[in-house]
Coordinates of C-alpha atoms in Angstrom, one line a residue:
X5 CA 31.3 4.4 -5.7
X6 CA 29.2 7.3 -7.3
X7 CA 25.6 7.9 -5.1
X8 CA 22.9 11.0 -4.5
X9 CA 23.9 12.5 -1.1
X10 CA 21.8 14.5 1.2
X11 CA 23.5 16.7 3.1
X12 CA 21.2 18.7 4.6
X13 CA 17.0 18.8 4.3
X14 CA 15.2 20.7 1.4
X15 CA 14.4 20.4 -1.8
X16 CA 15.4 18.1 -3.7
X17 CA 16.8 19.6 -6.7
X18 CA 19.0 22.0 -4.1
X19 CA 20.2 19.0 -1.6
X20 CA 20.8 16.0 -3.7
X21 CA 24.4 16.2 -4.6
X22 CA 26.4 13.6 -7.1
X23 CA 29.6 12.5 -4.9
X24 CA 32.2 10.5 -6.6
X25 CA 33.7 8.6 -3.8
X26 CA 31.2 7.2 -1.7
X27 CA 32.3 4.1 0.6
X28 CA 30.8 0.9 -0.6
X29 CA 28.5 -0.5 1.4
X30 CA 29.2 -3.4 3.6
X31 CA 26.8 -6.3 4.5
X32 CA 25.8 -7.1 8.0
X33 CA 24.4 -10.3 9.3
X34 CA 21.5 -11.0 6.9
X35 CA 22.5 -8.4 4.1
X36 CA 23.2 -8.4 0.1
X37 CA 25.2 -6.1 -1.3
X38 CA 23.7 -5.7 -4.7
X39 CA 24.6 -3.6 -7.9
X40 CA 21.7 -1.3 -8.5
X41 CA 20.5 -1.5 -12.7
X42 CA 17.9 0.6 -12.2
X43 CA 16.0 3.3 -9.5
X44 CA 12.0 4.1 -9.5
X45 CA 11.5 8.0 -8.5
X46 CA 8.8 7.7 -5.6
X47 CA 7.4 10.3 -3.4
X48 CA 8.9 9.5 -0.5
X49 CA 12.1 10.3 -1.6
X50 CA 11.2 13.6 -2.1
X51 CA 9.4 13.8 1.3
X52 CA 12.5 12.3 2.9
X53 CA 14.6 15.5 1.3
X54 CA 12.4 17.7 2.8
X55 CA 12.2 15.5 6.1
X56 CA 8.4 15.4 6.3
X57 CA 8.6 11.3 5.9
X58 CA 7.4 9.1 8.5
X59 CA 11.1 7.5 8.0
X60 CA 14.1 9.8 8.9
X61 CA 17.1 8.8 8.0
X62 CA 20.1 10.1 9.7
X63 CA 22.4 12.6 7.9
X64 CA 23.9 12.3 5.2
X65 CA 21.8 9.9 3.6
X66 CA 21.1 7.8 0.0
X67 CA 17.3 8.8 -0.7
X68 CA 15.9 6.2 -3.4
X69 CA 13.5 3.5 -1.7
X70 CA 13.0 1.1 -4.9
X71 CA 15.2 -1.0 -6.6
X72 CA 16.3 -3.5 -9.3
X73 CA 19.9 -5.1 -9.1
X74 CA 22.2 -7.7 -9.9
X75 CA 23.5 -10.1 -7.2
X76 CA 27.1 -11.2 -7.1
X77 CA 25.3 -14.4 -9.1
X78 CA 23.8 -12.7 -12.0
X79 CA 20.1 -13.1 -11.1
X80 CA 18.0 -10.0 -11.2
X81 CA 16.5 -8.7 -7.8
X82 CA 13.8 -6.0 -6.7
X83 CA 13.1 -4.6 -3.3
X84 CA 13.4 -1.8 -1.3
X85 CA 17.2 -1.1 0.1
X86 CA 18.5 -0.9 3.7
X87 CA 18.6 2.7 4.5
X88 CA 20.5 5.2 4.8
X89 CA 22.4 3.7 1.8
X90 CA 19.3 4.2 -0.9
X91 CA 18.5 3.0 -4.0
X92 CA 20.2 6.2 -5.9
X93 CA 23.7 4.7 -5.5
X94 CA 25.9 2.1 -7.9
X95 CA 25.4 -0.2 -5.1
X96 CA 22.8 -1.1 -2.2
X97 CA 22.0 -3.3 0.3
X98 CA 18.8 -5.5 0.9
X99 CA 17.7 -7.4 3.6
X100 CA 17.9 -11.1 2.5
X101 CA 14.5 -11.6 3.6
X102 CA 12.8 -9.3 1.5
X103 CA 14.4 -9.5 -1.7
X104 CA 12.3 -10.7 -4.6
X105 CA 13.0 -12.1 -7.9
X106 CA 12.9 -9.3 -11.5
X107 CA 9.6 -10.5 -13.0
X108 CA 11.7 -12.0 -16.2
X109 CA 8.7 -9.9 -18.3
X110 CA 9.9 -6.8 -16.9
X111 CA 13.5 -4.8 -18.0
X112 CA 15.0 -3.5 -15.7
X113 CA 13.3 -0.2 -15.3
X114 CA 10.0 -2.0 -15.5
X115 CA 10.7 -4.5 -12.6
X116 CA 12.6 -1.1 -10.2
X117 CA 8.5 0.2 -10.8
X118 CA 7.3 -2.9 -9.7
X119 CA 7.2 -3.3 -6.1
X120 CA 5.6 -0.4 -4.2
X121 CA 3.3 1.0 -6.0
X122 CA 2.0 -2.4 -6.9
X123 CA 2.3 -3.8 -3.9
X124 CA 0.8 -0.7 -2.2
X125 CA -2.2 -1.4 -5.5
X126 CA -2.8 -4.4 -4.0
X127 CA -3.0 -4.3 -0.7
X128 CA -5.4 -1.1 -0.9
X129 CA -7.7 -3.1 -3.1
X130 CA -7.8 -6.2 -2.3
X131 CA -7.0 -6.5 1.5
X132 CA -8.6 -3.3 2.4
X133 CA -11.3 -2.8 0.4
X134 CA -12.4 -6.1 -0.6
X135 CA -12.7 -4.7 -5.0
X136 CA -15.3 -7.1 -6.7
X137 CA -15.8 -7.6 -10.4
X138 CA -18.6 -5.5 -11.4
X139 CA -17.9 -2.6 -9.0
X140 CA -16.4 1.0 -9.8
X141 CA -13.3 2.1 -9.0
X142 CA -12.7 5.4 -8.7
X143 CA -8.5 6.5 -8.8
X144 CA -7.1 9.6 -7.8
X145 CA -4.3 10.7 -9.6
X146 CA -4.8 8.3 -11.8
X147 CA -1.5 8.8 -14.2
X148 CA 0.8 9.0 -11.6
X149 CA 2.9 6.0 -10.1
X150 CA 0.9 4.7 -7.6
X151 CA -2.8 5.3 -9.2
X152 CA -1.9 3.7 -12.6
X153 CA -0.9 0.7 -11.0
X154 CA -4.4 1.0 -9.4
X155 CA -6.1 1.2 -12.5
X156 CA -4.3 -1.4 -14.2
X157 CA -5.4 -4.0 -11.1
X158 CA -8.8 -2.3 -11.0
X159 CA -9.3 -4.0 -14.3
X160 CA -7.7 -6.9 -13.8
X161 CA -10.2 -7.2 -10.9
X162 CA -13.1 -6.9 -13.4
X163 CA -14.1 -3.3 -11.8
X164 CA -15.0 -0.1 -13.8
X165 CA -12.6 2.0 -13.2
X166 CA -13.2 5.6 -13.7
X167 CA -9.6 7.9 -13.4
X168 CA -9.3 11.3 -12.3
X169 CA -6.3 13.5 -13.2
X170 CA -5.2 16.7 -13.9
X171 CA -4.8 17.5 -17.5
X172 CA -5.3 16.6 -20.8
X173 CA -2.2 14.7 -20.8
X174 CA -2.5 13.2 -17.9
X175 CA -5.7 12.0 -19.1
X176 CA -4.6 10.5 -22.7
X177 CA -2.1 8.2 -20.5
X178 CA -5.1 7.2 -17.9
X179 CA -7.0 5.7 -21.2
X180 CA -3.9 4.4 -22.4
X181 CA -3.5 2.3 -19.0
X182 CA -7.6 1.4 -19.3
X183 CA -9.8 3.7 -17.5
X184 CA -12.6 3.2 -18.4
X185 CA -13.7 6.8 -18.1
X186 CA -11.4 9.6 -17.5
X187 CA -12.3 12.7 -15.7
X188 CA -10.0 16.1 -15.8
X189 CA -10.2 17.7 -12.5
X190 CA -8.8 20.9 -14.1
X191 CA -11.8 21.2 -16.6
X192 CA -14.8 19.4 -14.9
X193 CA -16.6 18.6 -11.1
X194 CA -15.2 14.5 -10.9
X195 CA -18.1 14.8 -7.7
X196 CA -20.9 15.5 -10.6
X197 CA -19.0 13.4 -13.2
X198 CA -18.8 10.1 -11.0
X199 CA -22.7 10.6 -10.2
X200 CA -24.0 10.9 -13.8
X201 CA -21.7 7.9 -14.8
X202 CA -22.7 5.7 -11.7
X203 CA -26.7 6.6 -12.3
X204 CA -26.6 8.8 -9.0
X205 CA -25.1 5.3 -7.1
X206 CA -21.7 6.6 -6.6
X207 CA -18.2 4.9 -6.6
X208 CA -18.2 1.2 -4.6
X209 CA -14.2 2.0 -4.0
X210 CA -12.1 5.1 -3.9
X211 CA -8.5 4.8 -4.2
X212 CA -7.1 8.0 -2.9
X213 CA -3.2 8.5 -2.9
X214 CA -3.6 12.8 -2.8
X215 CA -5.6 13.6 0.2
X216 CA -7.1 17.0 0.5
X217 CA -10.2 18.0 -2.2
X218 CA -9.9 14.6 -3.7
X219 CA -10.8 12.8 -0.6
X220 CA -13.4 15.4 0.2
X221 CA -14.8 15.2 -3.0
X222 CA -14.9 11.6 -2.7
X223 CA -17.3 11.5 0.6
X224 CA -19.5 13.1 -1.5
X225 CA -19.9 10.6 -4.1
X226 CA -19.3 7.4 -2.8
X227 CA -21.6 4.3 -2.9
X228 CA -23.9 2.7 0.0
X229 CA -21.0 1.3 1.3
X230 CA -18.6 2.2 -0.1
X231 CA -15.1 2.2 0.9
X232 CA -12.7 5.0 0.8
X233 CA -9.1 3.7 0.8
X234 CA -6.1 6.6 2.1
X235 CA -2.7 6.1 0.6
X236 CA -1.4 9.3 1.1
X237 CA -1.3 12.7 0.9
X238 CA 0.4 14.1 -2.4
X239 CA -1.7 17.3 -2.1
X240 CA 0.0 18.6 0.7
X241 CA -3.5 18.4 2.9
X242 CA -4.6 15.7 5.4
X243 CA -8.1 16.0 5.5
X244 CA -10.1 15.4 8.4
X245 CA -12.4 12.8 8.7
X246 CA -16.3 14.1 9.1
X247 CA -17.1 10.9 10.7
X248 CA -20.5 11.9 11.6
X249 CA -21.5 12.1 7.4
X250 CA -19.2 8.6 7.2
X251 CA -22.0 7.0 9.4
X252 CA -25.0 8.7 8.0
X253 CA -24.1 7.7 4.5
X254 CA -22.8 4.1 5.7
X255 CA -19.5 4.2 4.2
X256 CA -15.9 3.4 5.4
X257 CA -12.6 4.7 5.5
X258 CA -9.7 2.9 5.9
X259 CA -6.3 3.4 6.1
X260 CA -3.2 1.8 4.0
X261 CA 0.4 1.7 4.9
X262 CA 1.9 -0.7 2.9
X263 CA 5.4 -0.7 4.4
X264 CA 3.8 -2.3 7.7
X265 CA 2.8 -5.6 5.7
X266 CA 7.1 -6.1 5.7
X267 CA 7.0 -6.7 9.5
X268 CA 3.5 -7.5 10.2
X269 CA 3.0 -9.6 7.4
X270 CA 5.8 -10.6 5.2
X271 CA 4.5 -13.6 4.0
X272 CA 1.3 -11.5 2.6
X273 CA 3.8 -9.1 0.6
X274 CA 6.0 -12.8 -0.9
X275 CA 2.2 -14.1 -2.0
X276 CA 1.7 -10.6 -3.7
X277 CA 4.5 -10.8 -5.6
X278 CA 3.8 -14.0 -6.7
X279 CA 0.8 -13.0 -8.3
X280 CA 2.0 -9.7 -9.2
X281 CA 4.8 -11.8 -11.9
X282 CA 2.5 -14.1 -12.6
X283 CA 0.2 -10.8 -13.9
X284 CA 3.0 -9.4 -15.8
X285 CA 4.0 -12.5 -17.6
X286 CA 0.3 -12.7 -18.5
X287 CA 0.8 -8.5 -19.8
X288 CA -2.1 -7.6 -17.8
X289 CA 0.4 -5.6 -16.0
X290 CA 2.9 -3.6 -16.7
X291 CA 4.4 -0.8 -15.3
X292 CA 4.1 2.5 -17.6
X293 CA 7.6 4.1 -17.6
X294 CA 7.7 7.4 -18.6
X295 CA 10.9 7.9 -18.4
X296 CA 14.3 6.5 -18.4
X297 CA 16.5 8.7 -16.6
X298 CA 20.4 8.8 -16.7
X299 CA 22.4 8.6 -13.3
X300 CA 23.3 12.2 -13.6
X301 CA 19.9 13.5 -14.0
X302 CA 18.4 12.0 -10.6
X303 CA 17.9 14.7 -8.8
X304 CA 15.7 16.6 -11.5
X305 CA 13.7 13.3 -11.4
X306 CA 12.7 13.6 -7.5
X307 CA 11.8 17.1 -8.0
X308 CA 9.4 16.8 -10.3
X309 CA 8.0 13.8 -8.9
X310 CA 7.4 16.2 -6.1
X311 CA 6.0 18.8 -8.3
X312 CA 3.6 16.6 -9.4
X313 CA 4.8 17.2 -13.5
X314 CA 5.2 13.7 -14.2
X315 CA 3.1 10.8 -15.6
X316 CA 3.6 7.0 -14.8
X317 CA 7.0 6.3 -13.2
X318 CA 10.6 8.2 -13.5
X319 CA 13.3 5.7 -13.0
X320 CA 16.5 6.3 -13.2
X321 CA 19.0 4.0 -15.0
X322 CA 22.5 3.3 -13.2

């Protein structure tokens, strides 16, 4: 089969390599061989290039972590494939016990953009942070993959949701998705803008998927208890918690890793799903596909995920 090998760590523009005769994978006890339709860019993929990921996958390897394919049946699935054979690949394998339906709502691209950043959505808002209708929201990144699915079930939560970003087109898509208010990082202080919108209160929830200034910024205008949630790090900089200004200000940090809710949890991640289709056959959500990549052009789509150039989701059609 055709798949995106890595070779050899860097980035991935220079180490993802189309090879035409790839073995076909083979399922173990309590596998599914599945034919991939489509493949969502994430970061990770990019950090697994350059082999700063938490996961490490031996050499040579199938980066891609997000999937939607077509069982031997017919029936449409999503999930996250068994690695080191990734989702960038005309075939994958899935653990039987965490493959989920295709939202029939959803194409295929659509339903591939589905499950992490969702997922990860959900979990950081609900589980973590408690979101109640009537609070603010405040997203980082806010027209990228994971923070626009955080918008979209910010308002679907009955929150304000106020986006940050980083340019004026970045911006236009953060309306587009429902922000209520949109702040360019690149043009104004999102610390001065949050206080002036919030009356001086601050921001109930901060969903921070970039690390660095953002989450800085955000100890400095976040609510009487408020709650900061960490998703990651796309800045480059882990900040370090002044825990000191957390207690004199009475607000909380906490910490999101979705992919632990697949073992600690699973029946948690099966509920969220449920609700998750049930939201997109409603159209309160829907995943914003920027693009719809060919099979050739995968690579280019990981780097500039990386680089930070894109808007919504890439995915990349097989």
């Amino acid at each position: 089969m055709k798949a995106w090998q890595v070779g050899e760590l860097g980035l991935p523009r220079e180490v993802m390599r189309l090879v035409e005769d790839v073995p076909m994978p083979e399922p173990g006890a309590g596998q599914l061989l599945v034919k991939v339709r489509a493949a969502a860019v994430n970061f990770p993929d990019a950090l697994m290039c350059l082999g700063m990921y938490q996961i490490k996958p031996p050499l040579p390897f199938i980066p891609g972590v997000e999937l939607c394919g077509e069982l031997p049946s017919g029936e449409r699935v999503i999930g996250n494939p068994v690695l080191p054979g990734g989702a960038f690949a005309e075939y994958a394998l899935l653990d039987a016990g965490s493959v989920f339906a295709a939202p029939p709502a959803l194409d295929d691209a659509e339903a591939a953009a589905l499950h992490i950043g969702y997922q990860t959505a959900w979990f950081a808002l609900h589980r973590r942070a408690a979101l109640r209708p009537g609070e603010t929201l405040l997203v980082h990144a806010a027209a990228g993959g994971v923070g626009s699915a955080a918008v979209q079930l910010g308002k679907a939560a009955g929150a304000t949701v106020i986006g940050v970003v980083g340019g004026a087109e970045k911006a236009a898509v953060a309306r587009e998705l429902g922000a209520d208010l949109v702040i360019d990082r690149k043009s104004e202080d999102f610390v001065a803008a949050v206080k002036q919108a919030t009356g001086g209160r601050g921001a109930d929830v901060v969903f921070d998927p970039v690390g660095g200034d953002a989450y800085t910024g955000s100890t400095r205008c976040i609510a009487f208890e408020g709650r900061i949630v960490v998703v990651g790090f796309a800045s480059g900089t882990i900040p370090t918690p002044q825990l000191g200004h957390a207690l004199v200000k009475n607000y909380s940090v906490l910490g999101l890793h979705w992919g632990l809710y697949n073992t600690k949890d699973p029946q948690a991640v099966r509920a969220v799903h449920e609700e998750l289709t049930k939201l997109a056959e409603q159209g309160v959500v829907r995943p914003l596909v920027s693009e719809r990549l060919p099979f050739t052009q995968a690579a280019d789509g990981v780097q500039r995920v990386a680089e930070g150039s894109t808007t919504g989701r890439v995915v990349v059609l097989t």
